[in-house]
CSV table of C-alpha atoms and ligand atoms in Angstrom, one decimal:
chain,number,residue,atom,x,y,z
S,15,UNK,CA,-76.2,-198.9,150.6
S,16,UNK,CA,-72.8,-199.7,150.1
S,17,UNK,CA,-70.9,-202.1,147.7
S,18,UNK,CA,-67.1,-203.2,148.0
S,19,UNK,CA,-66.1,-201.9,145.0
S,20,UNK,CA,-68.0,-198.4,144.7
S,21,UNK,CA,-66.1,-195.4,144.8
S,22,UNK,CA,-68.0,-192.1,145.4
S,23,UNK,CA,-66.2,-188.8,144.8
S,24,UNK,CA,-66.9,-186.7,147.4
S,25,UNK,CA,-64.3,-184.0,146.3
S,26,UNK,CA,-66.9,-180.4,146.7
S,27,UNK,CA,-65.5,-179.3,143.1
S,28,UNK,CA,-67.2,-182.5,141.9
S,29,UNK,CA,-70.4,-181.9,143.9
S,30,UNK,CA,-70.8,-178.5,143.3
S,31,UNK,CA,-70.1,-179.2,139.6
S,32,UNK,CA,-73.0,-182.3,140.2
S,33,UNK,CA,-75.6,-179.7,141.7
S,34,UNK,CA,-75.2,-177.9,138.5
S,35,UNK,CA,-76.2,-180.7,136.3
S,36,UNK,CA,-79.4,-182.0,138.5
S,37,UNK,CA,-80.7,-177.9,138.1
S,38,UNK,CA,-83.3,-178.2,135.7
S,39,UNK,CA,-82.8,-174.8,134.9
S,40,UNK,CA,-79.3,-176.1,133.5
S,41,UNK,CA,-78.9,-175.5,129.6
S,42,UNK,CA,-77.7,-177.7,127.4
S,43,UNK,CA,-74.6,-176.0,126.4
S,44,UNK,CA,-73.1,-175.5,130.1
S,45,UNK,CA,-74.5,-179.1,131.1
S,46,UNK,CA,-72.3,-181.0,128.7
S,47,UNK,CA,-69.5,-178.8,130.1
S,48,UNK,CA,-70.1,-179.9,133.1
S,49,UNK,CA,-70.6,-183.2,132.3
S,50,UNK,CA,-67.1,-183.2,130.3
S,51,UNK,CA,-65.4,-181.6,133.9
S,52,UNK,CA,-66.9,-184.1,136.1
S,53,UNK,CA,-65.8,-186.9,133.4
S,54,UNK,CA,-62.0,-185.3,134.1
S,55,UNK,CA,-62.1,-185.9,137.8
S,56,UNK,CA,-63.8,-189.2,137.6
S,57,UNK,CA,-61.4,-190.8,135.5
S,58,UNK,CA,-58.8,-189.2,137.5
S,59,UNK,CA,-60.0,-191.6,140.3
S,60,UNK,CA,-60.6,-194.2,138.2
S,61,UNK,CA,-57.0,-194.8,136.6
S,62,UNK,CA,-55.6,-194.3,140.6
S,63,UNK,CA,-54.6,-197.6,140.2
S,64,UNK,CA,-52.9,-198.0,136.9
S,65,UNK,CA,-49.4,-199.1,136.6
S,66,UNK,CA,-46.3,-197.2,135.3
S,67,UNK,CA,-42.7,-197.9,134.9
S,68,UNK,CA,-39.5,-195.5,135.7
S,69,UNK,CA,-37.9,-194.0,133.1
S,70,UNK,CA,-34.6,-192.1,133.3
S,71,UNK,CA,-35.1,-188.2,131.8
S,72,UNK,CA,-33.0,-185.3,132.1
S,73,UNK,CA,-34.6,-182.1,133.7
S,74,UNK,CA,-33.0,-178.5,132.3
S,75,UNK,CA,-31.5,-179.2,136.4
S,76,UNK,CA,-30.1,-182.2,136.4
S,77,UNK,CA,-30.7,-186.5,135.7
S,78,UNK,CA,-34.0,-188.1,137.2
S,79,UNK,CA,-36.4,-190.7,137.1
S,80,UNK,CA,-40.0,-190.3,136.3
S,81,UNK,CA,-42.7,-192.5,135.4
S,82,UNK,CA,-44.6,-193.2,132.5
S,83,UNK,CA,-48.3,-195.2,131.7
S,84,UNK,CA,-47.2,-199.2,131.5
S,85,UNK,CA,-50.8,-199.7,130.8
S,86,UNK,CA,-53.3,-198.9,127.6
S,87,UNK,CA,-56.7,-198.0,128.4
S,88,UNK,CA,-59.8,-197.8,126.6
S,89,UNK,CA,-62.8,-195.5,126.9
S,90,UNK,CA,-66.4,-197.4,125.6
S,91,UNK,CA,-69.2,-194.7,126.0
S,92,UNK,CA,-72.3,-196.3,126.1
S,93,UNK,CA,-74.3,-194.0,123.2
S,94,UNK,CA,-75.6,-191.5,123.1
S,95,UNK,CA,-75.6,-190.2,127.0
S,96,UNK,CA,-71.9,-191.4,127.7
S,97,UNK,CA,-70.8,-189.5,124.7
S,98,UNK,CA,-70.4,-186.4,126.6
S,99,UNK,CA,-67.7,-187.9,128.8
S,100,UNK,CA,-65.2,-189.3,126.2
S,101,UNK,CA,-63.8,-185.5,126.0
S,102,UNK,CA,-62.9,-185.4,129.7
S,103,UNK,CA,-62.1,-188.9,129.6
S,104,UNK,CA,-59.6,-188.2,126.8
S,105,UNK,CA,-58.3,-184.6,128.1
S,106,UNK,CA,-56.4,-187.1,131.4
S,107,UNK,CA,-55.8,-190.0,128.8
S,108,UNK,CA,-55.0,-188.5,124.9
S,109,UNK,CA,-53.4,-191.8,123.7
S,110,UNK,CA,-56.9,-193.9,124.9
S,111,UNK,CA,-58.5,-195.7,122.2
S,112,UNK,CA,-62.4,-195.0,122.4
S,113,UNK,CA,-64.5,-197.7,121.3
S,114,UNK,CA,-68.4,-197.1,121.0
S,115,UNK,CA,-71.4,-199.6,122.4
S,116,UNK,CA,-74.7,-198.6,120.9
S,117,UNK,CA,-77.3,-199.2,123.6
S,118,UNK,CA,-81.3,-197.9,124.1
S,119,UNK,CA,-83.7,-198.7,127.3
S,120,UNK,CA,-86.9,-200.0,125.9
S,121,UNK,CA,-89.1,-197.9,127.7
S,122,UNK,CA,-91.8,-200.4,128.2
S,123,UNK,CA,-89.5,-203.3,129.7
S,124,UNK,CA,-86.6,-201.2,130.9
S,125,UNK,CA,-84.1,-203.9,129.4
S,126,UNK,CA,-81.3,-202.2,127.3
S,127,UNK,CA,-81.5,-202.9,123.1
S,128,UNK,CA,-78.2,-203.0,121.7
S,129,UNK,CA,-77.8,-201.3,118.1
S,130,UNK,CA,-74.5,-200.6,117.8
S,131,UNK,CA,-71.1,-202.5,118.8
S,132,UNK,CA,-67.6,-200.9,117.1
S,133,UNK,CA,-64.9,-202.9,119.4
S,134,UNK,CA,-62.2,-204.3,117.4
S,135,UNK,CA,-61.9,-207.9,116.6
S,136,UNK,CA,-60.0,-208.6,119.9
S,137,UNK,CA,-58.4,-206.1,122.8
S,138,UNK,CA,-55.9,-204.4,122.0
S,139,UNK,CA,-55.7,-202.2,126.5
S,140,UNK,CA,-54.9,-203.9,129.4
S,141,UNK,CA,-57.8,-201.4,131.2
S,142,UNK,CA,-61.5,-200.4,129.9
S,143,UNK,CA,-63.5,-197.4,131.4
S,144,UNK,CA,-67.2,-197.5,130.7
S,145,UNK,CA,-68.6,-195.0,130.1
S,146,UNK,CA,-72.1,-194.0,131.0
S,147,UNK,CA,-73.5,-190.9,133.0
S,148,UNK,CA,-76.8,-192.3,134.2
S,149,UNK,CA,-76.5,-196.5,136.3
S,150,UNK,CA,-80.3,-196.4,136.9
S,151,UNK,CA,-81.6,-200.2,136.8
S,152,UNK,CA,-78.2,-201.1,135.9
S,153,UNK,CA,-79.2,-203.1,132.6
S,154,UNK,CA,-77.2,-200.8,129.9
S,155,UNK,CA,-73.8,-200.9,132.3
S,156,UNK,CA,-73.9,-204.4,132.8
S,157,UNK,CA,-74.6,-205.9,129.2
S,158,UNK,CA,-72.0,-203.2,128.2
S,159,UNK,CA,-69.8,-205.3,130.4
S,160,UNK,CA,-71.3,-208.7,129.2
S,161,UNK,CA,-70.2,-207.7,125.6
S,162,UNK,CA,-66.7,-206.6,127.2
S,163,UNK,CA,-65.6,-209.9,128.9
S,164,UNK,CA,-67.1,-211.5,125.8
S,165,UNK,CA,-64.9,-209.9,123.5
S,166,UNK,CA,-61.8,-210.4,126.0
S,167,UNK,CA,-61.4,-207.3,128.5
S,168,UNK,CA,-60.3,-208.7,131.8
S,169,UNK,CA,-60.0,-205.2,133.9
S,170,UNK,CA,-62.8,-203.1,133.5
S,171,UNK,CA,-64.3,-199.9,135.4
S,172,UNK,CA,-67.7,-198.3,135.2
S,173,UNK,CA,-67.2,-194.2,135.6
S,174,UNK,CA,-70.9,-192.5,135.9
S,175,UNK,CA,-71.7,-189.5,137.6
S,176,UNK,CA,-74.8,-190.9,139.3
S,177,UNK,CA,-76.5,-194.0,140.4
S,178,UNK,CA,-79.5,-195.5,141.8
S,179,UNK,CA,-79.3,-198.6,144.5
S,180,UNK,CA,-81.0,-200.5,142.2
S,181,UNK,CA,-78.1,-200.5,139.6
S,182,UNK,CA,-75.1,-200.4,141.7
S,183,UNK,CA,-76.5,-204.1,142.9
S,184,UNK,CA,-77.0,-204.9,140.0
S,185,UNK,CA,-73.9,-204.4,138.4
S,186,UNK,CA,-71.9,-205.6,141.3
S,187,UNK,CA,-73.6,-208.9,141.6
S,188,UNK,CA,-73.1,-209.9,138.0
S,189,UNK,CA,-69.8,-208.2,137.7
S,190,UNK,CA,-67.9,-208.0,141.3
S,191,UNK,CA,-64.8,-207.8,139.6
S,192,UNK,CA,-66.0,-204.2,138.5
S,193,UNK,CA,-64.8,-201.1,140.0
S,194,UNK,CA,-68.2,-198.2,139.8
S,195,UNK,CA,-67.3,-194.4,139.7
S,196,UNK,CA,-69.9,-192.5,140.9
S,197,UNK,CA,-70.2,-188.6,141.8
S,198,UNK,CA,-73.0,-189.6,144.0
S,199,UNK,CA,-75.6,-192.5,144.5
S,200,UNK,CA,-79.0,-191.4,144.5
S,201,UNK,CA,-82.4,-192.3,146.4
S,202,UNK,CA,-84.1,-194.4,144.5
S,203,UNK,CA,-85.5,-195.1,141.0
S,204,UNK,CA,-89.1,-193.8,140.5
S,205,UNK,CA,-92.0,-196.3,138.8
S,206,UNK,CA,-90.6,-195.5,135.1
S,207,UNK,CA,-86.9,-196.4,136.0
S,208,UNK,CA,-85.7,-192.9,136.5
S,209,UNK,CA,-83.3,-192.0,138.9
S,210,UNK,CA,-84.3,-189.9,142.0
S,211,UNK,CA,-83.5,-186.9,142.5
S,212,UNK,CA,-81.2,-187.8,139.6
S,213,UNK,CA,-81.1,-185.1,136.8
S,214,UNK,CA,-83.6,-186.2,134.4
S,215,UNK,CA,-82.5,-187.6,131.3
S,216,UNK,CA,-78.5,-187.7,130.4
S,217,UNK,CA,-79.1,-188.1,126.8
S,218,UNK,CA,-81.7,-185.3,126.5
S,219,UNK,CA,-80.5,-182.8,128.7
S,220,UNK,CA,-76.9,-183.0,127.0
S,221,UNK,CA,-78.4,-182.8,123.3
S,222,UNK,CA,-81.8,-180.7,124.0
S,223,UNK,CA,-83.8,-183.5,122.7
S,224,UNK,CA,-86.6,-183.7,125.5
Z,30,PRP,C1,-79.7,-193.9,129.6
Z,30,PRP,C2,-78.4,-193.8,130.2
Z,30,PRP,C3,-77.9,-195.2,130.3
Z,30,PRP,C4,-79.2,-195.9,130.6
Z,30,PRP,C5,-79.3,-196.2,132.1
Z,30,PRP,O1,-79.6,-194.1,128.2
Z,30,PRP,O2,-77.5,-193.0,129.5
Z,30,PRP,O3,-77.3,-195.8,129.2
Z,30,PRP,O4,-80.3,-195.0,130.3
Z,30,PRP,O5,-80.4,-196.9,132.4
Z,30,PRP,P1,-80.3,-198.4,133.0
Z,30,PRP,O6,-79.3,-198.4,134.0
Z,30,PRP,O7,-81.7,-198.6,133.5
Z,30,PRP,O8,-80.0,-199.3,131.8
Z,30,PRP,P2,-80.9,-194.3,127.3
Z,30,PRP,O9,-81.4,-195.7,127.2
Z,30,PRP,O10,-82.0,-193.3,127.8
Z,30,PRP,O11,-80.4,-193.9,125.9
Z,30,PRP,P3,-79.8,-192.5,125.4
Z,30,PRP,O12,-78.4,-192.3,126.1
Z,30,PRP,O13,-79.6,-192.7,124.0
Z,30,PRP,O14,-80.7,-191.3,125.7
Z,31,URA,N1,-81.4,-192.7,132.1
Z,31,URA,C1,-81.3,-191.4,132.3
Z,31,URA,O1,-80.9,-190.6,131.4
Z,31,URA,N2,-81.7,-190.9,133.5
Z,31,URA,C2,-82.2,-191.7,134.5
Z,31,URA,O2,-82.6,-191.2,135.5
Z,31,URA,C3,-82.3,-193.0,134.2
Z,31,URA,C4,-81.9,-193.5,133.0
């Protein structure tokens, strides 16, 4: 399936860097390297589209113009999975401000519980990347982006590494203003609302909790 506004990296760095992370034979320690790589080159694509403005410089050669970031951005990681992207996130953005959205699946009705919410009292970017590795159902991406517009944010960007079809329409029909980064979108989701093939569970798998 398709939807306007998804992107899917098929760069092979990124999807030999994604087979790594579906291995179940992938340790904790070199899956949340992986995870922090990937989050690099997805946010990469998602900030293709961010403006700058010329500014004069001198090189040690001679007078130029370059260009400089016109726009703030902000990273919200949906806890605890999309924790392991802010690092990449923030190696391609250092001056992003990285706000934290406390979120859990009840695993009984699938519908995300929020428990945590540290946004500032109104925003202070002009672009927001969500943060999440796993869009299964699609409930924790689009409350996160509920509580976004809510609060003010006007552009906002989803950046996972992998989705199911389920949550991709889900997010783009109540959000189709919402760009969705993806290093690849999966089969299906199976009958407890994991993605499949997927890579199990983002959260455990990053922080050896299974
Ligand atoms: C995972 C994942 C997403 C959510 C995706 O988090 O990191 O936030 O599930 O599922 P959805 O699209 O059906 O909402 P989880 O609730 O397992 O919490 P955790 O990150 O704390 O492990
Ligand atoms: N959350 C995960 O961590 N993995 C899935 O496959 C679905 C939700």
């Amino acid at each position: 399936m398709t939807a306007p506004k998804l992107h899917i990296c098929t760069h092979p760095l990124a999807q030999h860097k994604l087979t790594i992370l579906r291995d179940k034979e992938t340790e904790p320690k070199k899956f949340r390297e992986v995870v922090r790589e990937l989050a690099m080159m997805l946010t990469v694509e998602a900030t293709a589209d961010l403006l700058t403005v010329d500014i004069p410089l001198s090189t040690p050669m001679g007078d130029t113009v370059g260009k400089k970031l016109a726009e703030r951005v902000g990273l919200i990681p949906i806890l605890r999975a999309g924790l392991g992207m802010v690092e990449g996130a923030l190696e391609m953005l250092p001056s992003a401000q990285v706000w934290h959205i406390g979120l859990y699946r009840d695993e009984r009705t699938l519908r995300p519980v929020e428990y945590y919410n540290k946004l500032p009292v109104s925003p202070t970017v002009q672009v927001c990347l969500v943060l999440d590795p796993m869009l299964a159902t699609g409930g924790s991406a689009t409350a996160t982006v509920d509580i976004l517009k809510r609060w003010g944010a006007t552009r906002i960007k989803f950046v996972g590494l992998i989705g199911a079809p389920e949550g991709v329409h889900r997010l783009s029909e109540a959000h189709p203003d919402v760009d969705i980064h993806l290093a690849a979108l999966d089969e299906r989701l199976n009958a407890i609302g994991y993605i499949v093939p997927g890579l199990g569970d983002a959260g455990d798998r990053q922080f050896g909790t299974s």
